[in-house]
Amino acid sequence: MTIHAFIPYRRHYTIGASYIHYPTKEHLMSLQLSPNGIVRRFAGRCVATVLAGSFIYALSAHAEPVTAAPEYAVAMALEAGGEKSEHHVMAKAGEQFSIASGDWRVEMTVRQGNTPIDVWMAGKVFKGSNVVSAPKMLAHVNEKAVIKVGDSSDPFSLSMVVSPQL
């Protein structure tokens, strides 16, 4: 015959058996078991994400700020097909811009030169859909640069002054 006694605080004692059952002790022992694979993988991914994020933050904190491309004001006087026109364009270094007058069209790109007072200008001059010229020139800022194309029957002239914008 086995006698069971229930004692407060959730301890269960069995009298007459070869063991005494302690639920609290069993609960503590279960906490010492390793967690299942899903929980371990999730915890590992969280730790790896935190480490990678802190590494990237540390690199970006010491990185130099990215400088913006210089911007230029380009004043142009175009004479083509007997017509004269003036154009003013704000252009970032390396970005292409275009102007047109009659059948003539000019596509240009301005880039910073080796010194702060030099700029490279490169582009194409079109008459209709035909490329008439592909000039590349090095000029000083705030000084006039001139391109002349064509013959005396259909002259084309473009003068430009490039000014850096601060």
Tab-separated table of C-alpha atoms in Angstrom:
chain	number	residue	atom	x	y	z
A	1	MET	CA	0.000	0.000	0.000
A	2	THR	CA	1.230	3.475	-0.954
A	3	ILE	CA	0.284	6.567	0.967
A	4	HIS	CA	0.262	9.901	-0.761
A	5	ALA	CA	0.553	13.095	1.153
A	6	PHE	CA	0.096	16.524	-0.343
A	7	ILE	CA	2.082	19.188	1.364
A	8	PRO	CA	1.719	22.883	0.545
A	9	TYR	CA	4.210	24.617	-1.819
A	10	ARG	CA	3.646	22.020	-4.539
A	11	ARG	CA	5.893	19.286	-3.249
A	12	HIS	CA	4.632	15.814	-3.807
A	13	TYR	CA	5.939	13.135	-1.521
A	14	THR	CA	5.348	9.499	-2.064
A	15	ILE	CA	5.763	7.307	0.985
A	16	GLY	CA	6.485	3.690	0.503
A	17	ALA	CA	8.142	4.062	-2.901
A	18	SER	CA	11.799	4.098	-3.714
A	19	TYR	CA	11.865	7.763	-4.691
A	20	ILE	CA	10.616	11.137	-3.610
A	21	HIS	CA	9.256	13.412	-6.369
A	22	TYR	CA	10.290	17.140	-6.319
A	23	PRO	CA	8.705	19.083	-9.279
A	24	THR	CA	10.813	22.183	-8.547
A	25	LYS	CA	14.019	20.194	-8.782
A	26	GLU	CA	12.895	18.655	-12.080
A	27	HIS	CA	12.118	22.122	-13.446
A	28	LEU	CA	15.605	23.352	-12.506
A	29	MET	CA	17.166	20.303	-14.138
A	30	SER	CA	15.222	20.933	-17.354
A	31	LEU	CA	16.671	24.445	-17.542
A	32	GLN	CA	20.142	22.957	-17.757
A	33	LEU	CA	19.284	21.105	-20.969
A	34	SER	CA	20.422	22.660	-24.237
A	35	PRO	CA	17.719	24.527	-26.191
A	36	ASN	CA	16.419	22.997	-29.375
A	37	GLY	CA	18.020	23.715	-32.779
A	38	ILE	CA	15.600	26.426	-33.925
A	39	VAL	CA	16.218	28.592	-30.871
A	40	ARG	CA	20.003	28.107	-31.122
A	41	ARG	CA	20.026	29.080	-34.807
A	42	PHE	CA	17.875	32.149	-34.131
A	43	ALA	CA	20.127	33.266	-31.282
A	44	GLY	CA	23.217	32.729	-33.448
A	45	ARG	CA	21.740	34.808	-36.254
A	46	CYS	CA	20.873	37.605	-33.827
A	47	VAL	CA	24.413	37.664	-32.452
A	48	ALA	CA	25.911	37.624	-35.977
A	49	THR	CA	23.617	40.484	-37.061
A	50	VAL	CA	24.570	42.612	-34.057
A	51	LEU	CA	28.287	41.977	-34.656
A	52	ALA	CA	28.029	42.784	-38.387
A	53	GLY	CA	26.017	45.935	-37.686
A	54	SER	CA	28.505	47.188	-35.121
A	55	PHE	CA	31.387	46.463	-37.527
A	56	ILE	CA	29.714	48.420	-40.345
A	57	TYR	CA	28.910	51.283	-37.973
A	58	ALA	CA	32.533	51.386	-36.815
A	59	LEU	CA	33.745	51.580	-40.423
A	60	SER	CA	31.295	54.300	-41.403
A	61	ALA	CA	32.060	56.387	-38.314
A	62	HIS	CA	35.679	56.782	-39.446
A	63	ALA	CA	34.964	57.183	-43.175
A	64	GLU	CA	35.529	60.536	-44.819
A	65	PRO	CA	32.402	62.323	-46.038
A	66	VAL	CA	31.648	62.099	-49.738
A	67	THR	CA	32.299	65.380	-51.485
A	68	ALA	CA	29.688	66.621	-53.899
A	69	ALA	CA	30.594	67.145	-57.540
A	70	PRO	CA	31.475	70.753	-58.302
A	71	GLU	CA	28.794	72.804	-60.021
A	72	TYR	CA	29.443	75.271	-62.822
A	73	ALA	CA	27.527	78.150	-64.394
A	74	VAL	CA	28.045	78.051	-68.162
A	75	ALA	CA	27.209	81.183	-70.173
A	76	MET	CA	27.084	80.519	-73.936
A	77	ALA	CA	26.658	82.638	-77.005
A	78	LEU	CA	25.624	80.567	-80.022
A	79	GLU	CA	25.723	81.811	-83.598
A	80	ALA	CA	24.386	79.297	-86.114
A	81	GLY	CA	22.482	79.532	-89.389
A	82	GLY	CA	22.438	83.314	-89.206
A	83	GLU	CA	20.754	83.313	-85.789
A	84	LYS	CA	22.300	84.453	-82.541
A	85	SER	CA	21.205	83.231	-79.115
A	86	GLU	CA	22.468	83.291	-75.553
A	87	HIS	CA	22.081	80.456	-73.077
A	88	HIS	CA	22.865	80.063	-69.371
A	89	VAL	CA	23.118	76.593	-67.864
A	90	MET	CA	23.912	75.262	-64.374
A	91	ALA	CA	25.814	72.005	-64.780
A	92	LYS	CA	27.322	69.566	-62.307
A	93	ALA	CA	30.736	68.190	-63.141
A	94	GLY	CA	30.388	65.115	-65.344
A	95	GLU	CA	26.704	65.602	-66.194
A	96	GLN	CA	25.745	66.276	-69.803
A	97	PHE	CA	23.668	69.268	-70.867
A	98	SER	CA	22.498	70.419	-74.297
A	99	ILE	CA	21.374	73.564	-76.081
A	100	ALA	CA	19.832	74.034	-79.533
A	101	SER	CA	19.300	76.762	-82.091
A	102	GLY	CA	17.574	76.023	-85.381
A	103	ASP	CA	19.070	72.850	-86.914
A	104	TRP	CA	22.131	73.050	-84.643
A	105	ARG	CA	22.392	71.277	-81.312
A	106	VAL	CA	25.297	71.110	-78.827
A	107	GLU	CA	25.749	68.445	-76.130
A	108	MET	CA	28.499	69.270	-73.615
A	109	THR	CA	30.001	67.948	-70.393
A	110	VAL	CA	32.135	70.036	-68.024
A	111	ARG	CA	34.679	68.374	-65.730
A	112	GLN	CA	37.130	69.779	-63.232
A	113	GLY	CA	40.705	70.003	-64.490
A	114	ASN	CA	43.927	69.173	-62.663
A	115	THR	CA	43.988	72.583	-61.005
A	116	PRO	CA	41.098	74.586	-59.548
A	117	ILE	CA	41.350	77.152	-62.359
A	118	ASP	CA	41.071	74.600	-65.204
A	119	VAL	CA	38.003	72.855	-66.623
A	120	TRP	CA	37.673	70.220	-69.334
A	121	MET	CA	34.845	70.646	-71.807
A	122	ALA	CA	33.913	67.835	-74.147
A	123	GLY	CA	30.906	67.320	-76.345
A	124	LYS	CA	29.384	66.996	-79.771
A	125	VAL	CA	28.035	69.514	-82.268
A	126	PHE	CA	25.092	68.276	-84.357
A	127	LYS	CA	23.477	69.680	-87.487
A	128	GLY	CA	20.189	67.863	-87.783
A	129	SER	CA	21.055	64.267	-86.831
A	130	ASN	CA	24.645	64.404	-88.164
A	131	VAL	CA	27.634	64.913	-85.866
A	132	VAL	CA	29.647	67.810	-87.293
A	133	SER	CA	32.316	67.990	-84.610
A	134	ALA	CA	33.328	66.358	-81.300
A	135	PRO	CA	35.483	68.988	-79.561
A	136	LYS	CA	37.473	68.456	-76.355
A	137	MET	CA	39.212	71.415	-74.793
A	138	LEU	CA	40.900	72.547	-71.630
A	139	ALA	CA	39.974	76.089	-70.575
A	140	HIS	CA	40.474	78.398	-67.632
A	141	VAL	CA	37.466	79.307	-65.498
A	142	ASN	CA	35.965	82.754	-66.107
A	143	GLU	CA	37.713	83.027	-69.503
A	144	LYS	CA	36.111	82.731	-72.942
A	145	ALA	CA	36.515	79.500	-74.920
A	146	VAL	CA	35.366	79.449	-78.572
A	147	ILE	CA	34.402	76.642	-80.958
A	148	LYS	CA	33.998	77.392	-84.674
A	149	VAL	CA	32.722	74.799	-87.126
A	150	GLY	CA	31.540	74.850	-90.727
A	151	ASP	CA	32.315	76.796	-93.859
A	152	SER	CA	31.501	80.350	-94.872
A	153	SER	CA	28.067	79.380	-96.261
A	154	ASP	CA	26.871	77.779	-92.978
A	155	PRO	CA	29.067	78.948	-90.094
A	156	PHE	CA	28.687	77.810	-86.507
A	157	SER	CA	30.292	79.568	-83.557
A	158	LEU	CA	29.914	78.845	-79.836
A	159	SER	CA	31.657	80.892	-77.176
A	160	MET	CA	31.480	79.765	-73.543
A	161	VAL	CA	32.505	81.142	-70.169
A	162	VAL	CA	32.549	78.629	-67.317
A	163	SER	CA	32.322	79.899	-63.728
A	164	PRO	CA	32.551	77.646	-60.673
A	165	GLN	CA	29.661	77.876	-58.196
A	166	LEU	CA	30.450	77.747	-54.491
